[in-house]
Amino acid sequence: MEYAIEMKGITKTFPGVVANDNVDLQVAPQEVHALLGENGAGKSTLMSILFGAYNADSGTIKIDGKEVNIKDPNVATELGIGMVHQHFRLVHNYTVTENIVLGMEPRNKFGLLNIGAAEKRVAELSQQYGLQVDPKALIENITVGAQQRVEILKTLYRNANMIIFDEPTAVLTPQEIDELMEIIRRLKDEGKTVVLITHKLKEILAVADRCTVLRRGKYIGTVDVDSATEQSLAEMMVGRAVQFEIEKPPAKIGETALSIQNLSVADHLGHMKVKNLSIDVHKGEIVGIAGVDGNGQSELLYGLCGLLPVAEGQVLLDGKDITHTSIRHRVEAGLGHIPDDRQRHGLVSNFTISENCVLKDYYKAPYSNRYG
Ligand SMILES: Nc1ncnc2c1ncn2[C@@H]1O[C@H](COP(=O)(O)OP(=O)(O)O)[C@@H](O)[C@H]1O
Ligand SMILES: [Mg+2]
């Protein structure tokens, strides 16, 4: 059989990390193919290579049976490959149509932009694929779900036959997730091939035909979704039996350990992401923070551990005010932080484990004396 996409023996290293280690991927025409793996498994890297954003150290890629050299995203676009990135790449003060045609604007014989023709084409595409958007709306005035539809339309406007979605549901509400699943089915019905990067098993069972699993940069296997279960997929993903039912004894809650009082934290651009938030966390207690990606969870953690300044409010650790103290002071006061991308923010990957472990204590005995 001739595959729409065939990647063989793909290896890609970053300093200190083998992100893809001899990975294979075979995607049949017109299938929805899920790419499953934990955070850091190498999914985005593999698809960035297919999209020409990274070049592999070794390995080959065939598109529709022909070997290709995808040296940059322009080549990928010409080959009919489109990508909907995890973080959208839209110009916020441009309209929907302006964003979709950016870089390939239709012009009349005098070289003037023919925005009317573009809006017409956008309206046709959104009709055909059930992607509801207002072609004249400004990006900053539409919902995140609609912005994602603009990203999909951008790939269709460039005649993509294969569309890669990188963790598309992380930023969506449950209702928007259902709509996206519908859109993916529609794309397939209209003849498109879809690669869906995700670590959410329910989504795979809902829309995918087959699923390829990566673990720590390595290819684990490809399965038919019809014969897979959440259990079997989870086991492939993490490499051991996974318990879905948790036996949890009731918590023995002690006194307040961390007290967050009327906290406000702005992100790097100055947008207030945490607004007047108060939570008390007690000893012996695990507190979950639920929310769609991008709603202030990261800024909350950064504010607590000192990576972002606190704009307003107070943070007390064991009753002591740490609101504006240094990161080192907070660590010494007993606060730890495991970031979401440990490779990028938590660890120095070309240091040994022991070197990493002393990173926060290197200035103290026994690692150091008063002469350094
Ligand atoms: N540009 C980069 N520079 C350095 N390391 C990277 C880069 N991109 C990814 N990595 C590392 O490669 C590994 C795989 O990352 P990624 O492909 O983003 O995983 P996934 O998408 O499955 O979460 C991780 O350890 C990540 O930290
Ligand atoms: Mg990723």
CSV table of C-alpha atoms and ligand atoms in Angstrom, one decimal:
chain,number,residue,atom,x,y,z
A,1,MET,CA,0.0,0.0,0.0
A,2,GLU,CA,1.1,3.5,-0.7
A,3,TYR,CA,1.1,5.7,2.4
A,4,ALA,CA,0.2,9.3,2.4
A,5,ILE,CA,3.0,9.9,4.9
A,6,GLU,CA,5.9,7.5,5.5
A,7,MET,CA,8.7,8.5,7.9
A,8,LYS,CA,11.5,6.0,8.5
A,9,GLY,CA,14.3,5.9,11.0
A,10,ILE,CA,13.9,9.5,12.0
A,11,THR,CA,16.4,10.6,14.6
A,12,LYS,CA,16.7,14.2,16.0
A,13,THR,CA,18.8,15.3,18.9
A,14,PHE,CA,18.8,18.5,20.8
A,15,PRO,CA,21.7,19.3,23.2
A,16,GLY,CA,21.5,16.6,25.8
A,17,VAL,CA,18.2,15.0,24.6
A,18,VAL,CA,17.4,12.5,21.9
A,19,ALA,CA,14.0,13.8,21.0
A,20,ASN,CA,13.4,11.2,18.3
A,21,ASP,CA,15.3,8.0,18.3
A,22,ASN,CA,14.9,6.0,15.1
A,23,VAL,CA,11.2,6.7,14.8
A,24,ASP,CA,8.9,5.3,12.1
A,25,LEU,CA,5.4,6.6,11.2
A,26,GLN,CA,3.1,5.3,8.4
A,27,VAL,CA,-0.1,7.2,7.8
A,28,ALA,CA,-2.6,5.8,5.3
A,29,PRO,CA,-4.4,8.2,2.9
A,30,GLN,CA,-7.7,9.6,4.4
A,31,GLU,CA,-7.2,8.2,7.8
A,32,VAL,CA,-7.2,10.0,11.1
A,33,HIS,CA,-3.9,8.9,12.7
A,34,ALA,CA,-3.3,9.6,16.4
A,35,LEU,CA,0.2,10.2,17.7
A,36,LEU,CA,0.2,9.4,21.3
A,37,GLY,CA,2.8,9.9,24.0
A,38,GLU,CA,3.4,11.5,27.4
A,39,ASN,CA,4.8,15.1,27.6
A,40,GLY,CA,8.3,15.1,26.2
A,41,ALA,CA,7.9,11.8,24.2
A,42,GLY,CA,8.9,13.6,21.0
A,43,LYS,CA,5.6,14.0,19.2
A,44,SER,CA,5.9,17.7,18.4
A,45,THR,CA,9.5,17.2,17.3
A,46,LEU,CA,8.5,14.4,14.8
A,47,MET,CA,5.7,16.5,13.4
A,48,SER,CA,7.9,19.6,13.2
A,49,ILE,CA,10.3,17.6,11.1
A,50,LEU,CA,7.4,16.6,8.8
A,51,PHE,CA,6.4,20.2,8.5
A,52,GLY,CA,9.9,21.3,7.8
A,53,ALA,CA,10.4,23.4,10.9
A,54,TYR,CA,13.2,21.1,12.1
A,55,ASN,CA,15.6,19.0,10.0
A,56,ALA,CA,16.1,15.4,11.1
A,57,ASP,CA,19.7,14.2,11.8
A,58,SER,CA,18.9,11.1,9.9
A,59,GLY,CA,15.9,9.2,8.4
A,60,THR,CA,13.8,9.5,5.3
A,61,ILE,CA,10.3,10.9,4.5
A,62,LYS,CA,8.0,9.8,1.7
A,63,ILE,CA,4.9,11.7,0.7
A,64,ASP,CA,2.4,9.7,-1.5
A,65,GLY,CA,5.2,7.2,-2.1
A,66,LYS,CA,7.8,9.7,-3.3
A,67,GLU,CA,10.9,10.5,-1.2
A,68,VAL,CA,11.1,14.2,-0.4
A,69,ASN,CA,13.4,16.6,1.3
A,70,ILE,CA,11.3,18.9,3.5
A,71,LYS,CA,13.9,21.5,4.2
A,72,ASP,CA,11.5,24.2,5.3
A,73,PRO,CA,7.8,24.8,5.9
A,74,ASN,CA,7.4,26.2,2.3
A,75,VAL,CA,8.3,22.8,0.9
A,76,ALA,CA,5.8,21.2,3.3
A,77,THR,CA,3.1,23.5,2.1
A,78,GLU,CA,3.8,22.7,-1.5
A,79,LEU,CA,3.6,19.0,-0.7
A,80,GLY,CA,0.1,19.6,0.8
A,81,ILE,CA,1.1,19.4,4.4
A,82,GLY,CA,-0.5,21.8,6.8
A,83,MET,CA,0.0,22.2,10.6
A,84,VAL,CA,-2.3,23.6,13.3
A,85,HIS,CA,0.2,24.5,16.0
A,86,GLN,CA,-0.4,24.1,19.7
A,87,HIS,CA,0.1,27.9,20.1
A,88,PHE,CA,-1.8,29.7,17.3
A,89,ARG,CA,0.2,31.9,15.0
A,90,LEU,CA,-2.4,34.6,14.3
A,91,VAL,CA,-2.0,38.4,14.0
A,92,HIS,CA,-4.5,39.7,16.6
A,93,ASN,CA,-5.4,43.0,15.0
A,94,TYR,CA,-5.9,41.5,11.6
A,95,THR,CA,-9.2,40.1,10.4
A,96,VAL,CA,-9.9,36.4,9.9
A,97,THR,CA,-9.5,36.7,6.1
A,98,GLU,CA,-6.3,38.8,6.4
A,99,ASN,CA,-4.8,36.1,8.6
A,100,ILE,CA,-5.8,33.3,6.3
A,101,VAL,CA,-4.4,34.8,3.1
A,102,LEU,CA,-1.3,36.3,4.8
A,103,GLY,CA,1.7,35.7,2.5
A,104,MET,CA,-0.4,34.7,-0.5
A,105,GLU,CA,-2.9,37.6,-0.9
A,106,PRO,CA,-4.9,37.6,-4.1
A,107,ARG,CA,-4.1,40.7,-6.1
A,108,ASN,CA,-5.7,42.3,-9.1
A,109,LYS,CA,-3.8,43.3,-12.3
A,110,PHE,CA,-2.7,46.5,-10.7
A,111,GLY,CA,-1.1,44.6,-7.8
A,112,LEU,CA,-3.8,45.8,-5.4
A,113,LEU,CA,-5.1,43.4,-2.7
A,114,ASN,CA,-8.4,41.9,-3.6
A,115,ILE,CA,-9.8,41.3,-0.2
A,116,GLY,CA,-13.3,40.7,-1.5
A,117,ALA,CA,-12.1,37.7,-3.6
A,118,ALA,CA,-10.3,36.4,-0.5
A,119,GLU,CA,-13.3,36.7,1.7
A,120,LYS,CA,-15.4,34.9,-0.8
A,121,ARG,CA,-13.0,32.0,-0.9
A,122,VAL,CA,-12.8,31.9,2.9
A,123,ALA,CA,-16.6,31.8,3.1
A,124,GLU,CA,-16.7,28.9,0.5
A,125,LEU,CA,-14.2,26.9,2.5
A,126,SER,CA,-15.9,27.5,5.8
A,127,GLN,CA,-19.1,26.3,4.2
A,128,GLN,CA,-17.6,23.2,2.7
A,129,TYR,CA,-15.9,22.0,5.9
A,130,GLY,CA,-18.4,23.3,8.5
A,131,LEU,CA,-15.9,25.7,9.9
A,132,GLN,CA,-18.0,28.6,11.2
A,133,VAL,CA,-16.2,32.0,11.2
A,134,ASP,CA,-17.0,35.5,10.3
A,135,PRO,CA,-14.4,36.4,7.5
A,136,LYS,CA,-14.5,40.1,8.5
A,137,ALA,CA,-14.1,39.7,12.3
A,138,LEU,CA,-10.9,40.7,14.0
A,139,ILE,CA,-9.0,37.8,15.6
A,140,GLU,CA,-8.9,39.5,19.0
A,141,ASN,CA,-12.7,39.6,19.0
A,142,ILE,CA,-13.3,35.9,18.4
A,143,THR,CA,-13.2,32.9,20.7
A,144,VAL,CA,-10.2,30.5,21.0
A,145,GLY,CA,-12.3,27.8,19.2
A,146,ALA,CA,-12.9,30.2,16.3
A,147,GLN,CA,-9.2,31.1,16.2
A,148,GLN,CA,-8.5,27.4,15.8
A,149,ARG,CA,-10.9,27.2,12.9
A,150,VAL,CA,-9.0,30.1,11.3
A,151,GLU,CA,-5.8,28.1,11.7
A,152,ILE,CA,-7.5,25.1,10.0
A,153,LEU,CA,-8.8,27.4,7.2
A,154,LYS,CA,-5.3,28.7,6.7
A,155,THR,CA,-4.1,25.2,5.9
A,156,LEU,CA,-7.1,24.5,3.6
A,157,TYR,CA,-6.6,27.8,1.8
A,158,ARG,CA,-3.1,26.6,0.9
A,159,ASN,CA,-4.7,23.3,-0.4
A,160,ALA,CA,-3.4,21.1,2.4
A,161,ASN,CA,-4.3,17.4,1.9
A,162,MET,CA,-2.7,16.3,5.2
A,163,ILE,CA,-3.4,18.3,8.3
A,164,ILE,CA,-1.4,17.9,11.5
A,165,PHE,CA,-3.0,19.0,14.8
A,166,ASP,CA,-0.7,19.5,17.7
A,167,GLU,CA,-2.6,19.0,21.0
A,168,PRO,CA,-5.6,20.8,19.6
A,169,THR,CA,-7.9,20.2,22.5
A,170,ALA,CA,-5.6,21.6,25.3
A,171,VAL,CA,-7.0,25.1,24.7
A,172,LEU,CA,-10.6,24.2,24.2
A,173,THR,CA,-13.7,23.9,26.4
A,174,PRO,CA,-15.5,20.6,26.5
A,175,GLN,CA,-18.2,21.9,24.1
A,176,GLU,CA,-15.5,23.1,21.7
A,177,ILE,CA,-13.7,19.7,21.9
A,178,ASP,CA,-16.9,18.0,20.7
A,179,GLU,CA,-17.1,20.5,17.8
A,180,LEU,CA,-13.5,19.9,16.9
A,181,MET,CA,-14.0,16.1,16.8
A,182,GLU,CA,-16.9,16.8,14.4
A,183,ILE,CA,-14.6,19.0,12.2
A,184,ILE,CA,-11.9,16.3,12.1
A,185,ARG,CA,-14.5,13.7,10.9
A,186,ARG,CA,-15.7,16.2,8.3
A,187,LEU,CA,-12.1,16.8,7.1
A,188,LYS,CA,-11.7,13.0,6.7
A,189,ASP,CA,-15.0,12.7,4.8
A,190,GLU,CA,-13.8,15.4,2.4
A,191,GLY,CA,-10.7,13.3,1.6
A,192,LYS,CA,-8.1,14.8,4.0
A,193,THR,CA,-5.5,12.8,5.9
A,194,VAL,CA,-5.2,13.9,9.6
A,195,VAL,CA,-2.5,13.4,12.2
A,196,LEU,CA,-3.7,14.2,15.7
A,197,ILE,CA,-1.1,14.7,18.4
A,198,THR,CA,-2.6,14.0,21.8
A,199,HIS,CA,-2.2,12.3,25.1
A,200,LYS,CA,-5.9,12.1,25.7
A,201,LEU,CA,-7.1,8.6,25.2
A,202,LYS,CA,-10.8,9.4,24.9
A,203,GLU,CA,-10.2,11.6,21.9
A,204,ILE,CA,-8.3,8.9,20.2
A,205,LEU,CA,-11.0,6.4,20.7
A,206,ALA,CA,-13.6,9.0,19.5
A,207,VAL,CA,-12.0,10.0,16.2
A,208,ALA,CA,-8.8,8.1,15.3
A,209,ASP,CA,-8.6,5.1,12.9
A,210,ARG,CA,-5.1,4.1,14.0
A,211,CYS,CA,-2.7,5.2,16.7
A,212,THR,CA,1.1,5.4,16.8
A,213,VAL,CA,2.7,5.5,20.3
A,214,LEU,CA,6.0,7.2,21.2
A,215,ARG,CA,7.7,6.8,24.5
A,216,ARG,CA,10.8,8.9,25.5
A,217,GLY,CA,11.6,9.5,21.9
A,218,LYS,CA,11.3,5.9,20.8
A,219,TYR,CA,8.7,4.3,18.5
A,220,ILE,CA,6.6,1.8,20.5
A,221,GLY,CA,4.0,0.6,18.0
A,222,THR,CA,1.0,1.3,15.8
A,223,VAL,CA,-2.4,-0.2,16.6
A,224,ASP,CA,-5.9,-0.2,15.1
A,225,VAL,CA,-8.1,1.9,17.4
A,226,ASP,CA,-11.0,-0.5,16.9
A,227,SER,CA,-9.2,-3.1,18.8
A,228,ALA,CA,-7.7,-0.8,21.4
A,229,THR,CA,-9.0,0.3,24.8
A,230,GLU,CA,-8.0,3.2,27.1
A,231,GLN,CA,-6.2,0.6,29.2
A,232,SER,CA,-4.2,-0.8,26.3
A,233,LEU,CA,-3.3,2.6,24.9
A,234,ALA,CA,-2.3,3.9,28.4
A,235,GLU,CA,0.0,0.8,28.9
A,236,MET,CA,1.7,1.4,25.6
A,237,MET,CA,2.1,5.1,26.4
A,238,VAL,CA,3.7,4.7,29.9
A,239,GLY,CA,5.2,1.2,29.5
A,240,ARG,CA,3.5,-0.5,32.4
A,241,ALA,CA,0.0,-1.5,33.6
A,242,VAL,CA,-2.0,1.5,34.5
A,243,GLN,CA,-4.6,1.5,37.3
A,244,PHE,CA,-7.6,3.6,36.3
A,245,GLU,CA,-9.5,3.1,39.6
A,246,ILE,CA,-7.7,4.7,42.4
A,247,GLU,CA,-8.1,3.6,46.0
A,248,LYS,CA,-7.7,6.8,48.0
A,249,PRO,CA,-7.9,6.9,51.8
A,250,PRO,CA,-9.4,10.2,53.1
A,251,ALA,CA,-6.9,13.0,53.6
A,252,LYS,CA,-5.7,13.8,57.1
A,253,ILE,CA,-5.8,17.5,56.9
A,254,GLY,CA,-3.6,19.6,59.1
A,255,GLU,CA,-2.9,23.3,59.5
A,256,THR,CA,-2.5,25.7,56.7
A,257,ALA,CA,0.8,25.3,54.8
A,258,LEU,CA,0.3,27.7,52.0
A,259,SER,CA,-2.0,30.6,52.1
A,260,ILE,CA,-2.7,32.5,48.9
A,261,GLN,CA,-4.5,35.7,49.6
A,262,ASN,CA,-6.1,38.0,46.9
A,263,LEU,CA,-3.3,37.2,44.5
A,264,SER,CA,-2.9,38.9,41.2
A,265,VAL,CA,-0.1,38.0,38.7
A,266,ALA,CA,0.5,39.4,35.3
A,267,ASP,CA,2.2,37.4,32.5
A,268,HIS,CA,5.4,38.5,30.7
A,269,LEU,CA,3.4,40.8,28.4
A,270,GLY,CA,1.7,42.6,31.4
A,271,HIS,CA,-1.7,40.9,31.0
A,272,MET,CA,-3.2,40.2,34.4
A,273,LYS,CA,-3.7,36.4,34.2
A,274,VAL,CA,-4.4,35.7,37.9
A,275,LYS,CA,-7.0,38.0,39.4
A,276,ASN,CA,-7.7,38.3,43.1
A,277,LEU,CA,-7.3,34.6,43.8
A,278,SER,CA,-7.4,33.1,47.3
A,279,ILE,CA,-6.7,29.5,48.2
A,280,ASP,CA,-5.6,27.9,51.4
A,281,VAL,CA,-3.6,24.6,51.1
A,282,HIS,CA,-3.3,22.5,54.2
A,283,LYS,CA,-0.7,20.0,55.3
A,284,GLY,CA,-1.5,16.5,54.1
A,285,GLU,CA,-3.7,17.8,51.3
A,286,ILE,CA,-3.5,17.7,47.5
A,287,VAL,CA,-5.2,20.6,45.7
A,288,GLY,CA,-5.9,20.3,42.0
A,289,ILE,CA,-6.2,23.3,39.8
A,290,ALA,CA,-8.5,22.6,36.8
A,291,GLY,CA,-8.8,24.8,33.7
A,292,VAL,CA,-8.4,25.1,30.0
A,293,ASP,CA,-4.8,25.9,29.0
A,294,GLY,CA,-3.9,29.5,29.1
A,295,ASN,CA,-6.2,30.6,31.9
A,296,GLY,CA,-3.6,31.6,34.4
A,297,GLN,CA,-2.5,28.2,35.8
A,298,SER,CA,1.2,28.8,34.7
A,299,GLU,CA,1.2,32.4,36.0
A,300,LEU,CA,-0.2,31.2,39.3
A,301,LEU,CA,2.7,28.8,39.8
A,302,TYR,CA,5.3,31.2,38.5
A,303,GLY,CA,4.0,33.8,41.0
A,304,LEU,CA,4.1,31.3,43.8
A,305,CYS,CA,7.7,30.2,43.1
A,306,GLY,CA,9.0,33.7,42.2
A,307,LEU,CA,9.5,33.3,38.5
A,308,LEU,CA,7.0,36.2,38.0
A,309,PRO,CA,6.5,39.1,40.3
A,310,VAL,CA,3.2,39.3,42.3
A,311,ALA,CA,1.2,42.3,41.3
A,312,GLU,CA,-1.2,42.3,44.3
A,313,GLY,CA,-2.0,40.1,47.3
A,314,GLN,CA,0.0,38.0,49.6
A,315,VAL,CA,1.5,34.5,49.7
A,316,LEU,CA,2.2,33.0,53.1
A,317,LEU,CA,4.3,29.8,53.6
A,318,ASP,CA,3.9,28.3,57.1
A,319,GLY,CA,2.6,31.7,58.1
A,320,LYS,CA,5.6,33.7,56.8
A,321,ASP,CA,5.2,36.2,54.0
A,322,ILE,CA,7.2,35.1,50.9
A,323,THR,CA,5.3,37.3,48.4
A,324,HIS,CA,8.3,39.3,47.2
A,325,THR,CA,11.2,37.2,48.4
A,326,SER,CA,13.9,35.7,46.1
A,327,ILE,CA,13.5,32.2,44.5
A,328,ARG,CA,16.4,31.0,46.6
A,329,HIS,CA,14.7,32.1,49.8
A,330,ARG,CA,11.5,30.3,48.8
A,331,VAL,CA,13.4,27.1,48.1
A,332,GLU,CA,15.1,27.3,51.5
A,333,ALA,CA,11.7,27.9,53.1
A,334,GLY,CA,10.6,24.5,51.8
A,335,LEU,CA,8.9,25.3,48.5
A,336,GLY,CA,9.6,23.0,45.5
A,337,HIS,CA,8.4,23.3,41.9
A,338,ILE,CA,8.3,20.7,39.2
A,339,PRO,CA,7.6,22.5,35.9
A,340,ASP,CA,5.5,21.1,33.1
A,341,ASP,CA,8.4,20.9,30.6
A,342,ARG,CA,11.1,19.5,32.8
A,343,GLN,CA,13.6,19.3,30.0
A,344,ARG,CA,13.3,23.0,29.2
A,345,HIS,CA,12.7,24.6,32.6
A,346,GLY,CA,13.6,22.1,35.3
A,347,LEU,CA,16.8,20.3,34.4
A,348,VAL,CA,20.1,21.0,32.8
A,349,SER,CA,20.1,18.0,30.5
A,350,ASN,CA,23.8,17.8,29.8
A,351,PHE,CA,24.6,17.8,33.5
A,352,THR,CA,24.5,14.5,35.5
A,353,ILE,CA,21.7,13.7,37.9
A,354,SER,CA,23.9,14.5,40.8
A,355,GLU,CA,24.9,17.8,39.3
A,356,ASN,CA,21.2,18.6,38.7
A,357,CYS,CA,20.4,17.6,42.3
A,358,VAL,CA,22.8,20.1,43.8
A,359,LEU,CA,21.8,23.0,41.5
A,360,LYS,CA,19.7,24.6,44.2
A,361,ASP,CA,22.2,23.9,47.0
A,362,TYR,CA,25.6,24.3,45.3
A,363,TYR,CA,26.5,27.3,47.4
A,364,LYS,CA,26.0,25.5,50.7
A,365,ALA,CA,28.0,22.9,52.6
A,366,PRO,CA,28.9,20.1,51.9
A,367,TYR,CA,29.2,21.2,48.2
A,368,SER,CA,30.9,24.5,48.9
A,369,ASN,CA,33.0,26.1,51.7
A,370,ARG,CA,33.2,29.7,52.4
A,371,TYR,CA,35.9,30.1,49.6
A,372,GLY,CA,33.4,28.7,47.1
B,1,LIG,N1,13.9,23.3,20.4
B,1,LIG,C1,14.3,22.4,21.4
B,1,LIG,N2,15.5,22.6,22.0
B,1,LIG,C2,15.8,21.7,23.0
B,1,LIG,N3,15.1,20.7,23.4
B,1,LIG,C3,13.9,20.5,22.8
B,1,LIG,C4,13.4,21.3,21.8
B,1,LIG,N4,12.2,20.9,21.3
B,1,LIG,C5,12.0,19.8,22.1
B,1,LIG,N5,13.0,19.5,22.9
B,1,LIG,C6,13.1,18.4,23.9
B,1,LIG,O1,12.9,17.2,23.1
B,1,LIG,C7,12.0,16.3,23.8
B,1,LIG,C8,10.8,16.0,23.0
B,1,LIG,O2,10.0,17.2,23.0
B,1,LIG,P1,8.6,17.3,22.2
B,1,LIG,O3,8.8,16.8,20.8
B,1,LIG,O4,8.2,18.7,22.4
B,1,LIG,O5,7.7,16.3,23.0
B,1,LIG,P2,6.1,16.2,23.0
B,1,LIG,O6,5.6,17.0,21.9
B,1,LIG,O7,5.8,14.7,22.9
B,1,LIG,O8,5.7,16.7,24.4
B,1,LIG,C9,11.8,17.0,25.2
B,1,LIG,O9,12.7,16.5,26.1
B,1,LIG,C10,12.0,18.4,24.9
B,1,LIG,O10,12.3,19.1,26.1
B,2,MG,MG,4.3,18.6,22.1
